[in-house]
CSV table of C-alpha atoms in Angstrom, one decimal:
chain,number,residue,atom,x,y,z
A,1,MET,CA,50.4,-0.1,-52.2
A,2,GLN,CA,50.4,0.5,-49.1
A,3,LEU,CA,50.1,-2.0,-46.1
A,4,THR,CA,49.7,0.2,-43.4
A,5,PRO,CA,48.6,3.8,-42.9
A,6,ASP,CA,51.4,5.1,-41.4
A,7,ASP,CA,52.7,6.3,-44.7
A,8,GLN,CA,49.7,8.6,-45.7
A,9,ILE,CA,49.8,12.2,-43.9
A,10,VAL,CA,47.2,13.8,-44.0
A,11,PHE,CA,48.3,17.0,-42.0
A,12,MET,CA,51.7,18.6,-40.3
A,13,ILE,CA,51.8,20.1,-36.6
A,14,GLY,CA,54.5,22.2,-36.8
A,15,ASN,CA,57.5,19.2,-37.3
A,16,LEU,CA,54.9,16.9,-36.4
A,17,ALA,CA,53.6,14.6,-39.3
A,18,ILE,CA,49.8,13.1,-38.9
A,19,ASN,CA,49.8,10.0,-40.4
A,20,ARG,CA,46.1,8.4,-41.3
A,21,THR,CA,46.7,6.4,-38.5
A,22,ILE,CA,47.1,8.8,-35.8
A,23,PHE,CA,44.1,10.2,-37.1
A,24,ASN,CA,41.5,8.0,-37.9
A,25,THR,CA,42.9,7.1,-34.4
A,26,TRP,CA,41.4,10.2,-33.1
A,27,VAL,CA,38.3,9.2,-35.2
A,28,ILE,CA,38.0,6.6,-33.0
A,29,MET,CA,38.5,7.8,-30.4
A,30,ALA,CA,36.3,11.4,-31.0
A,31,ALA,CA,33.7,9.0,-31.8
A,32,LEU,CA,33.5,6.7,-28.6
A,33,THR,CA,34.2,9.2,-26.7
A,34,VAL,CA,31.5,11.1,-28.1
A,35,VAL,CA,29.0,8.7,-28.3
A,36,SER,CA,29.4,7.7,-24.7
A,37,MET,CA,29.1,11.5,-23.8
A,38,LEU,CA,25.1,11.8,-25.8
A,39,ILE,CA,23.8,8.3,-23.9
A,40,THR,CA,25.4,9.3,-20.0
A,41,ARG,CA,25.0,12.9,-20.4
A,42,GLN,CA,21.0,12.8,-18.7
A,43,LEU,CA,21.1,9.0,-16.9
A,44,ARG,CA,19.9,10.5,-13.7
A,45,PRO,CA,19.1,7.4,-11.0
A,46,ASP,CA,14.7,8.3,-11.7
A,47,VAL,CA,14.9,8.3,-15.2
A,48,PRO,CA,14.1,5.5,-16.9
A,49,PRO,CA,16.8,3.8,-19.1
A,50,ASN,CA,16.7,4.2,-22.9
A,51,ARG,CA,17.4,1.7,-25.5
A,52,TRP,CA,20.3,3.1,-26.2
A,53,ARG,CA,21.8,3.4,-22.8
A,54,THR,CA,20.7,0.6,-22.1
A,55,THR,CA,22.8,-1.4,-25.0
A,56,LEU,CA,25.8,0.7,-23.3
A,57,GLU,CA,25.0,-1.1,-20.2
A,58,VAL,CA,25.0,-4.7,-21.9
A,59,ILE,CA,28.0,-3.8,-23.3
A,60,VAL,CA,30.0,-2.7,-19.9
A,61,ILE,CA,28.3,-5.4,-18.3
A,62,GLY,CA,29.2,-8.1,-20.4
A,63,ILE,CA,33.0,-6.4,-20.8
A,64,GLN,CA,33.0,-7.0,-16.4
A,65,GLU,CA,31.9,-10.3,-16.3
A,66,GLN,CA,34.5,-11.5,-18.8
A,67,ILE,CA,36.4,-10.4,-16.5
A,68,SER,CA,35.3,-11.5,-13.2
A,69,GLU,CA,35.3,-14.9,-15.2
A,70,VAL,CA,39.2,-14.4,-16.0
A,71,THR,CA,40.2,-12.8,-12.8
A,72,GLN,CA,37.8,-14.2,-10.2
A,73,ARG,CA,37.3,-9.9,-9.1
A,74,ARG,CA,35.9,-6.8,-9.9
A,75,ASP,CA,38.3,-4.7,-10.9
A,76,PRO,CA,36.9,-1.5,-11.9
A,77,ARG,CA,41.1,-0.1,-13.2
A,78,LEU,CA,41.1,-3.2,-15.0
A,79,LEU,CA,37.4,-2.8,-16.7
A,80,HIS,CA,39.0,0.9,-18.2
A,81,PHE,CA,42.2,-0.7,-19.3
A,82,ALA,CA,40.6,-3.8,-21.0
A,83,GLY,CA,37.6,-2.7,-22.1
A,84,THR,CA,38.8,0.9,-23.7
A,85,LEU,CA,41.1,-2.2,-25.5
A,86,PHE,CA,38.1,-4.5,-26.8
A,87,LEU,CA,36.5,-1.1,-27.3
A,88,PHE,CA,39.0,0.0,-29.4
A,89,ILE,CA,40.4,-2.5,-31.4
A,90,VAL,CA,36.7,-3.6,-32.5
A,91,THR,CA,34.8,-0.5,-33.7
A,92,ALA,CA,38.7,0.3,-35.7
A,93,ASN,CA,38.7,-3.1,-36.8
A,94,VAL,CA,34.1,-2.7,-37.6
A,95,LEU,CA,35.3,0.3,-40.6
A,96,THR,CA,36.6,-1.2,-42.6
A,97,VAL,CA,33.8,-1.9,-44.3
A,98,VAL,CA,34.0,2.0,-44.0
A,99,PRO,CA,35.2,2.4,-47.8
A,100,GLY,CA,38.3,4.9,-47.4
A,101,PHE,CA,38.9,4.4,-44.4
A,102,ASP,CA,42.3,2.9,-43.1
A,103,THR,CA,41.4,1.1,-39.9
A,104,PRO,CA,44.1,1.2,-37.4
A,105,THR,CA,44.7,-1.7,-36.1
A,106,ALA,CA,45.2,-2.2,-39.6
A,107,SER,CA,48.7,-0.1,-39.1
A,108,LEU,CA,51.1,-2.9,-37.4
A,109,SER,CA,52.6,0.5,-35.3
A,110,THR,CA,48.6,0.7,-33.4
A,111,THR,CA,49.5,-3.0,-32.3
A,112,VAL,CA,52.8,-2.4,-31.1
A,113,ALA,CA,51.4,0.6,-29.1
A,114,LEU,CA,48.4,-1.4,-27.6
A,115,ALA,CA,51.0,-4.6,-27.1
A,116,LEU,CA,53.7,-2.2,-25.6
A,117,SER,CA,50.5,-0.9,-23.4
A,118,VAL,CA,49.4,-4.5,-22.4
A,119,LEU,CA,53.5,-5.1,-22.0
A,120,ALA,CA,53.9,-1.8,-19.4
A,121,ALA,CA,50.0,-2.7,-17.5
A,122,VAL,CA,51.3,-6.4,-16.7
A,123,PRO,CA,53.8,-4.7,-13.9
A,124,MET,CA,52.0,-2.1,-13.0
A,125,PHE,CA,49.1,-4.2,-11.6
A,126,GLY,CA,51.4,-6.0,-11.0
A,127,ILE,CA,53.4,-4.5,-8.4
A,128,GLY,CA,49.8,-2.8,-7.7
A,129,SER,CA,48.3,-5.9,-6.7
A,130,ARG,CA,51.5,-7.7,-5.5
A,131,GLY,CA,54.1,-5.5,-4.0
A,132,LEU,CA,57.0,-4.7,-6.5
A,133,ARG,CA,59.5,-7.6,-4.4
A,134,GLY,CA,56.4,-9.9,-4.5
A,135,TYR,CA,55.8,-8.9,-8.8
A,136,LEU,CA,60.0,-9.8,-9.4
A,137,ARG,CA,59.7,-13.0,-7.1
A,138,THR,CA,57.1,-14.6,-9.7
A,139,PHE,CA,59.9,-14.4,-12.3
A,140,ILE,CA,61.8,-16.9,-10.0
A,141,GLU,CA,59.0,-19.8,-9.9
A,142,PRO,CA,58.6,-22.4,-9.9
A,143,SER,CA,62.8,-21.7,-9.2
A,144,VAL,CA,64.9,-19.7,-10.4
A,145,ILE,CA,66.3,-21.2,-13.5
A,146,MET,CA,63.4,-20.1,-15.4
A,147,LEU,CA,64.3,-17.0,-15.3
A,148,PRO,CA,65.2,-15.9,-18.6
A,149,PHE,CA,62.7,-18.6,-20.0
A,150,ASN,CA,59.4,-16.6,-17.5
A,151,ILE,CA,61.6,-13.1,-18.8
A,152,ILE,CA,60.9,-15.0,-22.2
A,153,GLY,CA,58.3,-15.4,-22.5
A,154,GLU,CA,56.9,-11.9,-21.1
A,155,PHE,CA,58.1,-9.6,-24.0
A,156,SER,CA,57.1,-13.0,-25.8
A,157,ARG,CA,53.4,-11.6,-25.3
A,158,GLY,CA,53.9,-8.7,-26.3
A,159,ILE,CA,55.2,-9.6,-30.3
A,160,SER,CA,52.4,-12.7,-30.5
A,161,LEU,CA,49.6,-10.4,-29.6
A,162,ALA,CA,51.5,-7.1,-31.4
A,163,ILE,CA,52.1,-9.8,-35.1
A,164,ARG,CA,48.0,-11.7,-34.2
A,165,LEU,CA,46.1,-8.8,-34.5
A,166,TYR,CA,47.6,-6.6,-36.9
A,167,GLY,CA,48.8,-9.8,-39.0
A,168,ASN,CA,44.5,-10.4,-39.2
A,169,ILE,CA,43.9,-6.9,-39.4
A,170,MET,CA,46.5,-6.5,-42.5
A,171,SER,CA,45.7,-8.9,-45.0
A,172,GLY,CA,42.3,-8.3,-44.5
A,173,ALA,CA,42.0,-5.4,-45.3
A,174,VAL,CA,45.0,-6.6,-48.1
A,175,ILE,CA,43.7,-10.1,-49.3
A,176,ALA,CA,40.1,-7.7,-49.5
A,177,ALA,CA,42.0,-5.6,-52.0
A,178,ILE,CA,43.2,-7.8,-53.6
A,179,LEU,CA,40.2,-8.9,-54.3
A,180,LEU,CA,38.5,-5.2,-55.9
A,181,GLY,CA,41.3,-5.5,-58.7
A,182,ILE,CA,40.3,-9.1,-59.7
A,183,ALA,CA,36.6,-9.5,-59.2
A,184,PRO,CA,34.5,-6.0,-57.5
A,185,PHE,CA,31.5,-7.2,-57.5
A,186,PHE,CA,31.3,-10.0,-54.9
A,187,PHE,CA,34.4,-11.0,-53.2
A,188,PRO,CA,35.0,-7.7,-51.5
A,189,VAL,CA,31.7,-7.4,-49.6
A,190,ALA,CA,31.8,-11.6,-49.0
A,191,MET,CA,35.7,-10.6,-47.5
A,192,ASP,CA,34.1,-7.4,-45.2
A,193,MET,CA,32.0,-9.6,-43.8
A,194,LEU,CA,34.3,-12.3,-43.6
A,195,GLY,CA,36.5,-9.5,-42.0
A,196,LEU,CA,33.6,-7.7,-39.6
A,197,LEU,CA,33.6,-11.4,-37.8
A,198,THR,CA,37.7,-12.0,-37.7
A,199,GLY,CA,38.1,-8.4,-36.3
A,200,VAL,CA,35.3,-9.1,-33.6
A,201,ILE,CA,36.3,-11.9,-32.4
A,202,GLN,CA,40.5,-10.5,-33.1
A,203,ALA,CA,39.0,-7.5,-30.6
A,204,TYR,CA,37.8,-10.1,-27.9
A,205,ILE,CA,40.4,-12.2,-27.9
A,206,PHE,CA,43.2,-8.9,-27.5
A,207,ALA,CA,41.2,-8.5,-24.7
A,208,VAL,CA,40.6,-11.3,-22.9
A,209,LEU,CA,44.4,-12.3,-23.5
A,210,ALA,CA,45.7,-8.7,-22.1
A,211,THR,CA,43.5,-9.9,-19.4
A,212,VAL,CA,44.6,-12.8,-18.8
A,213,TYR,CA,48.4,-11.8,-19.1
A,214,ILE,CA,47.6,-9.2,-15.6
A,215,ALA,CA,45.3,-11.6,-14.1
A,216,ALA,CA,48.1,-14.2,-13.7
A,217,ALA,CA,50.9,-10.7,-12.6
A,218,ILE,CA,48.5,-10.1,-9.7
A,219,ALA,CA,47.8,-12.2,-6.4
A,220,PRO,CA,44.7,-14.1,-7.0
A,221,PRO,CA,41.8,-13.8,-4.6
A,222,ASP,CA,43.0,-16.2,-1.7
A,223,SER,CA,46.3,-15.4,-1.6
A,224,ASP,CA,49.5,-13.0,-2.7
A,225,GLY,CA,50.2,-14.7,-5.0
A,226,GLY,CA,50.9,-16.7,-7.4
A,227,PRO,CA,52.4,-19.1,-11.1
A,228,HIS,CA,53.8,-17.6,-13.1
A,229,THR,CA,51.5,-18.2,-16.6
A,230,GLU,CA,52.6,-18.2,-19.6
A,231,ASP,CA,50.6,-17.3,-22.8
A,232,PRO,CA,47.6,-19.8,-23.9
A,233,THR,CA,48.1,-19.0,-27.2
B,1,MET,CA,56.4,-4.0,-42.8
B,2,SER,CA,57.6,-1.6,-40.9
B,3,ILE,CA,57.4,0.5,-37.2
B,4,ASP,CA,57.2,3.8,-37.1
B,5,TRP,CA,58.4,4.1,-33.4
B,6,ILE,CA,57.0,8.0,-33.9
B,7,THR,CA,53.8,6.9,-33.9
B,8,VAL,CA,53.5,3.9,-31.4
B,9,ALA,CA,54.0,6.6,-29.1
B,10,ALA,CA,51.4,8.8,-30.5
B,11,GLN,CA,49.4,5.6,-30.9
B,12,ALA,CA,50.4,4.5,-26.9
B,13,LEU,CA,49.3,7.9,-25.7
B,14,ASN,CA,45.8,8.5,-27.8
B,15,PHE,CA,45.1,4.5,-26.2
B,16,LEU,CA,46.1,6.6,-23.0
B,17,VAL,CA,43.6,9.4,-23.2
B,18,LEU,CA,41.0,7.0,-24.8
B,19,VAL,CA,41.2,4.9,-21.7
B,20,TRP,CA,40.2,8.5,-19.8
B,21,LEU,CA,37.7,9.5,-21.8
B,22,LEU,CA,36.0,6.1,-21.3
B,23,ARG,CA,36.2,6.3,-17.4
B,24,ARG,CA,35.5,9.2,-17.2
B,25,PHE,CA,32.8,10.0,-20.5
B,26,LEU,CA,31.2,5.7,-20.1
B,27,TYR,CA,32.5,3.3,-17.1
B,28,ARG,CA,31.9,5.3,-14.2
B,29,PRO,CA,28.3,6.7,-15.0
B,30,ILE,CA,27.5,3.1,-16.5
B,31,LEU,CA,28.3,1.8,-13.3
B,32,ASP,CA,27.7,4.4,-11.2
B,33,GLY,CA,24.0,4.9,-12.8
B,34,ILE,CA,23.8,0.8,-12.6
B,35,ASP,CA,25.4,0.9,-8.4
B,36,SER,CA,22.2,3.7,-8.1
B,37,ARG,CA,19.9,2.2,-9.9
B,38,GLU,CA,20.4,-1.1,-7.8
B,39,LYS,CA,21.0,0.9,-4.5
B,40,GLU,CA,17.4,2.4,-5.3
B,41,ILE,CA,16.4,-1.4,-5.8
B,42,GLY,CA,17.1,-2.5,-2.5
B,43,GLU,CA,15.3,0.0,-0.9
B,44,ARG,CA,12.4,-0.2,-2.6
B,45,MET,CA,12.9,-3.6,-2.2
B,46,ALA,CA,12.9,-3.4,1.7
B,47,GLU,CA,10.7,-0.7,1.1
B,48,ALA,CA,8.0,-3.5,-0.5
B,49,ALA,CA,9.2,-6.0,2.3
B,50,THR,CA,8.6,-3.7,4.8
B,51,ILE,CA,5.0,-2.6,3.7
B,52,ARG,CA,4.7,-6.4,3.3
B,53,GLN,CA,5.9,-7.0,7.1
B,54,ALA,CA,2.9,-4.4,7.8
B,55,ALA,CA,0.4,-6.1,5.7
B,56,GLU,CA,0.9,-8.6,7.2
B,57,ALA,CA,1.6,-7.3,10.4
B,58,ALA,CA,-2.1,-5.5,9.9
B,59,GLN,CA,-3.2,-8.7,8.0
B,60,ALA,CA,-3.0,-11.1,11.2
B,61,ASP,CA,-4.3,-8.8,13.2
B,62,LEU,CA,-7.9,-8.3,11.4
B,63,ASP,CA,-7.7,-12.3,11.2
B,64,ALA,CA,-7.7,-12.2,15.1
B,65,ARG,CA,-10.4,-9.9,15.8
B,66,ILE,CA,-12.4,-11.9,12.9
B,67,ALA,CA,-12.4,-14.7,15.3
B,68,THR,CA,-13.4,-12.4,18.5
B,69,LEU,CA,-16.0,-11.0,16.7
B,70,HIS,CA,-16.2,-14.5,15.8
B,71,ALA,CA,-16.2,-16.5,19.3
B,72,SER,CA,-17.9,-12.9,20.5
B,73,ARG,CA,-21.0,-13.1,18.6
B,74,VAL,CA,-22.2,-16.7,19.8
B,75,ASP,CA,-21.5,-14.9,22.9
B,76,THR,CA,-23.7,-12.1,22.3
B,77,LEU,CA,-26.3,-14.6,21.1
B,78,GLU,CA,-26.5,-17.0,24.1
B,79,ALA,CA,-26.5,-13.3,26.7
B,80,ALA,CA,-29.0,-12.0,24.5
B,81,HIS,CA,-31.2,-15.4,24.1
B,82,GLN,CA,-31.0,-15.8,28.0
B,83,SER,CA,-31.8,-12.3,27.9
B,84,ALA,CA,-34.7,-12.8,25.7
B,85,GLU,CA,-36.2,-15.9,28.5
B,86,ALA,CA,-35.8,-13.6,30.6
B,87,GLU,CA,-37.6,-11.2,30.0
B,88,ARG,CA,-40.4,-13.9,28.6
B,89,GLU,CA,-40.4,-15.8,31.5
B,90,ALA,CA,-41.2,-12.5,33.7
B,91,MET,CA,-43.6,-10.9,31.2
B,92,LEU,CA,-45.2,-14.0,31.6
B,93,ALA,CA,-45.2,-14.1,34.9
B,94,GLU,CA,-47.0,-10.7,34.7
B,95,ALA,CA,-49.6,-12.0,32.8
B,96,ARG,CA,-49.9,-14.5,35.2
B,97,ARG,CA,-50.6,-12.3,38.1
B,98,ARG,CA,-53.1,-9.2,35.9
B,99,LEU,CA,-54.4,-12.2,35.4
B,100,ALA,CA,-54.8,-13.5,38.4
B,101,VAL,CA,-55.7,-10.9,39.7
B,102,GLU,CA,-57.5,-9.7,37.2
B,103,GLN,CA,-60.0,-13.2,38.3
B,104,ASP,CA,-59.7,-12.3,41.8
B,105,GLU,CA,-61.0,-9.3,41.0
B,106,ARG,CA,-63.6,-10.6,39.3
B,107,GLU,CA,-63.9,-13.0,41.4
B,108,ALA,CA,-64.8,-11.4,44.4
B,109,GLN,CA,-67.3,-8.6,42.3
B,110,ARG,CA,-69.4,-11.7,41.0
B,111,ALA,CA,-69.3,-12.3,45.3
B,112,GLU,CA,-70.4,-9.3,46.5
B,113,GLU,CA,-73.1,-9.1,43.2
B,114,ALA,CA,-74.1,-12.7,44.0
B,115,ARG,CA,-74.4,-11.3,48.7
B,116,ALA,CA,-76.1,-8.0,47.4
B,117,TYR,CA,-79.1,-9.9,44.9
B,118,THR,CA,-79.4,-13.0,47.6
B,119,ALA,CA,-79.5,-10.5,50.6
B,120,GLU,CA,-82.2,-8.2,48.1
B,121,LEU,CA,-83.9,-11.3,47.1
B,122,HIS,CA,-83.9,-12.5,51.6
B,123,ARG,CA,-85.7,-8.5,51.9
B,124,SER,CA,-87.8,-8.8,49.4
B,125,GLY,CA,-88.4,-12.3,50.8
B,126,ALA,CA,-89.0,-11.4,54.2
B,127,GLU,CA,-91.3,-8.4,53.4
B,128,ALA,CA,-93.0,-10.6,51.2
B,129,LEU,CA,-93.4,-13.2,54.1
B,130,LEU,CA,-93.9,-10.8,56.9
B,131,SER,CA,-97.2,-9.3,54.5
B,132,LEU,CA,-98.5,-12.4,53.4
B,133,THR,CA,-99.4,-13.2,58.0
B,134,ARG,CA,-100.5,-10.1,58.0
B,135,LYS,CA,-102.6,-10.7,55.2
B,136,ALA,CA,-103.5,-13.9,56.5
B,137,LEU,CA,-104.4,-12.5,60.3
B,138,SER,CA,-106.4,-9.8,58.8
B,139,ASP,CA,-107.9,-12.5,57.0
B,140,LEU,CA,-109.0,-14.9,58.8
B,141,ALA,CA,-108.4,-14.3,62.4
B,142,ASP,CA,-109.1,-10.3,62.0
B,143,GLU,CA,-106.3,-9.7,64.4
B,144,THR,CA,-102.4,-8.1,63.3
B,145,LEU,CA,-99.7,-9.8,63.9
B,146,GLU,CA,-98.3,-6.8,66.4
B,147,GLN,CA,-101.2,-8.5,69.3
B,148,ARG,CA,-100.7,-10.8,67.9
B,149,ILE,CA,-97.2,-10.6,69.1
B,150,VAL,CA,-98.4,-8.5,72.2
B,151,SER,CA,-100.7,-12.5,73.0
B,152,HIS,CA,-98.6,-14.9,72.7
B,153,SER,CA,-95.2,-12.7,75.1
B,154,ALA,CA,-97.9,-11.7,77.6
B,155,HIS,CA,-98.6,-15.7,77.6
B,156,ARG,CA,-95.2,-16.5,77.3
B,157,LEU,CA,-94.0,-13.9,80.5
B,158,SER,CA,-96.4,-15.6,82.6
B,159,ALA,CA,-94.3,-18.7,82.4
B,160,ILE,CA,-90.9,-17.4,82.8
B,161,ALA,CA,-92.0,-14.5,85.3
B,162,ASP,CA,-90.0,-15.5,88.3
B,163,GLN,CA,-87.7,-15.4,86.8
B,164,LEU,CA,-87.6,-12.7,85.1
B,165,ARG,CA,-88.1,-11.2,88.6
B,166,ASP,CA,-84.7,-12.3,89.6
B,167,ALA,CA,-82.7,-11.4,86.5
B,168,ALA,CA,-84.1,-8.0,87.2
B,169,GLY,CA,-82.3,-7.3,90.4
B,170,ASP,CA,-81.9,-3.5,91.4
B,171,THR,CA,-84.3,-2.7,87.9
B,172,ARG,CA,-88.0,-1.9,88.0
B,173,GLU,CA,-87.7,-0.8,84.2
B,174,ALA,CA,-88.4,-3.0,81.2
B,175,VAL,CA,-87.8,-1.9,77.9
B,176,ALA,CA,-89.8,-2.8,75.1
B,177,PHE,CA,-87.9,-2.9,71.2
B,178,THR,CA,-89.9,-3.1,68.6
B,179,ARG,CA,-88.8,-2.4,64.6
B,180,ASP,CA,-91.4,-0.5,63.8
B,181,PRO,CA,-93.4,1.9,66.7
B,182,LEU,CA,-97.1,0.0,67.8
B,183,PRO,CA,-100.2,0.6,67.6
B,184,HIS,CA,-101.4,2.4,69.7
B,185,SER,CA,-104.2,0.1,71.1
B,186,VAL,CA,-101.6,-2.5,70.9
B,187,ALA,CA,-98.6,-0.8,73.1
B,188,GLU,CA,-101.0,-0.1,75.6
B,189,ARG,CA,-102.5,-3.7,75.4
B,190,LEU,CA,-99.4,-3.9,76.3
B,191,ARG,CA,-98.8,-2.3,79.7
B,192,GLU,CA,-101.8,-3.7,81.0
B,193,GLU,CA,-100.4,-7.2,80.5
B,194,PHE,CA,-96.8,-6.1,81.6
B,195,ALA,CA,-98.0,-5.0,84.1
B,196,SER,CA,-100.7,-8.4,85.1
B,197,ILE,CA,-98.1,-10.6,85.5
B,198,LEU,CA,-95.0,-8.3,86.4
B,199,PRO,CA,-96.6,-6.2,88.9
B,200,GLY,CA,-94.8,-3.4,90.5
B,201,PHE,CA,-92.6,-2.6,87.0
B,202,THR,CA,-93.0,-0.9,84.0
B,203,LEU,CA,-92.0,-0.9,80.8
B,204,ARG,CA,-91.0,1.2,78.3
B,205,LEU,CA,-91.7,1.0,74.7
B,206,ASP,CA,-88.3,2.3,71.9
B,207,THR,CA,-88.3,0.4,68.6
B,208,ASP,CA,-84.5,-0.4,67.0
B,209,PRO,CA,-85.3,-1.1,63.3
B,210,ALA,CA,-82.5,-2.5,63.0
B,211,LEU,CA,-84.7,-5.3,64.7
B,212,ALA,CA,-86.1,-8.1,62.8
B,213,ALA,CA,-90.3,-8.0,63.0
B,214,GLY,CA,-91.4,-9.6,66.5
B,215,LEU,CA,-90.8,-8.0,70.6
B,216,THR,CA,-87.9,-7.7,72.7
B,217,LEU,CA,-88.1,-7.4,75.9
B,218,ARG,CA,-85.2,-6.9,78.3
B,219,LEU,CA,-85.3,-6.3,81.9
B,220,GLY,CA,-82.0,-5.6,83.6
B,221,GLY,CA,-79.9,-8.8,82.1
B,222,ALA,CA,-82.4,-11.2,81.1
B,223,GLN,CA,-83.6,-10.7,77.2
B,224,VAL,CA,-87.0,-12.6,76.4
B,225,ALA,CA,-87.6,-12.8,72.3
B,226,TRP,CA,-90.4,-13.5,70.4
B,227,THR,CA,-89.3,-12.4,66.3
B,228,VAL,CA,-90.1,-13.8,62.9
B,229,ASP,CA,-86.1,-15.2,63.5
B,230,SER,CA,-86.7,-18.6,63.2
B,231,TYR,CA,-88.8,-17.9,60.1
B,232,LEU,CA,-86.7,-16.5,58.0
B,233,ASP,CA,-83.6,-18.5,59.0
B,234,ASP,CA,-86.6,-21.2,56.8
B,235,LEU,CA,-86.5,-19.2,54.3
B,236,ASP,CA,-83.2,-18.6,54.2
B,237,ALA,CA,-82.8,-22.1,54.0
B,238,VAL,CA,-85.1,-22.7,51.4
B,239,LEU,CA,-83.2,-20.1,49.1
B,240,GLN,CA,-79.7,-21.5,49.7
B,241,ASP,CA,-80.8,-24.4,48.3
B,242,ARG,CA,-82.2,-22.5,45.3
B,243,THR,CA,-78.8,-21.1,44.2
B,244,GLY,CA,-76.0,-22.4,46.0
B,245,ARG,CA,-74.4,-19.8,48.3
B,246,THR,CA,-74.9,-19.5,52.2
B,247,VAL,CA,-77.5,-16.5,53.0
B,248,PRO,CA,-75.4,-13.7,54.6
B,249,SER,CA,-76.7,-13.3,58.3
B,250,GLY,CA,-78.2,-10.1,59.8
B,251,PHE,CA,-82.2,-11.8,59.8
B,252,ALA,CA,-82.1,-14.9,61.6
B,253,ASN,CA,-79.8,-14.8,64.5
B,254,ALA,CA,-81.9,-14.6,66.9
B,255,SER,CA,-85.3,-16.5,69.2
């Protein structure tokens, strides 16, 4: 039993093996891009919005509102980053119900990559907001003694993000596969339904935590800096 | 559970590419569309507010015009009422004036008719009186009225001969006026009687249709008359009693 789709090679590009994780990620990327292009290609102010455009607007505005509630500001760069995290993860998690589709989020490599992206985005947003000195000062607040703990906490966030998402998605897929062998008619369906709910919730949690981390690194709307927020989980 | 770092790098790169793709094909078009729609809605709301303000201003202007019309309507009605009243008074005054003129004209016409009738009645009465007198004298005394007048005047002239001679002055001709020419015999008798009473004076006979029936003698500054005017005056009194009007003068103004 394979626990990760990284071992399934789909095709080779030279010496670079394209495994199932990367291939399915491309499929998800293509699906998201094509759907977005199809819906927004005739987007003009004089054309009344149709139901698909309205659905996309609701999703985008909902993400933006969630980010605004966390950060108390409207930052389009944060919307692009956190929104893409949520849309990619939720799409990948929902596609677990497709038979034969190995979701990329069931790969620890994917969740580590997403967690590393968040770990890289946090200092980038923080430096962009506070400046390099202001961002580094957050590691010695409230005192210099807290410097090693803040560094450890910074990395533990990425580890917890990666492990949390990978564990939830991979466990759901593994449990569904095990139950498929034991009772192939009823339990896999129930577990897939539960997996859908879990996948959406995990996408939301991942995106919200990434937003919280970035929001803690950037300056508050009414001051130049603020306390460094610990992982709420 | 293992980590394929090549896959990790590829997935991180895929994620960054996906961020760019969604920013290019999802977030920007959607947010731009929302912003443009909000802008358009804002413009339409501003335009609606402008139109609403214009409508409110027009309504206020209309209300003011209606109020002005109501106020002017009362004034106009009052002015029309006053004008109609003045016109009515003017028409009534004109009608009264025309009625008074017509009444005056009718009164004058009626008075003229009464005067003409009375004059005609007076003339007819005088003619009847003279005719009856002539007939009575002719039937009862076999005399004419002129003969009796000449006899009577001769008798009276003899009584006032001295006074006439004094009034004559240097004049030696007397003039006897009658309404109608005297018969020849009567005229001769009158000359004879006059010559006997006033010798040295001549008498010339003349007629005047305006005089009453009888004889009028003028000598120098004196004038004596023997006419039927007194009788006609009595006739006028009788007619006045009967008609209630004054008989026009002209027949009884000398004696």
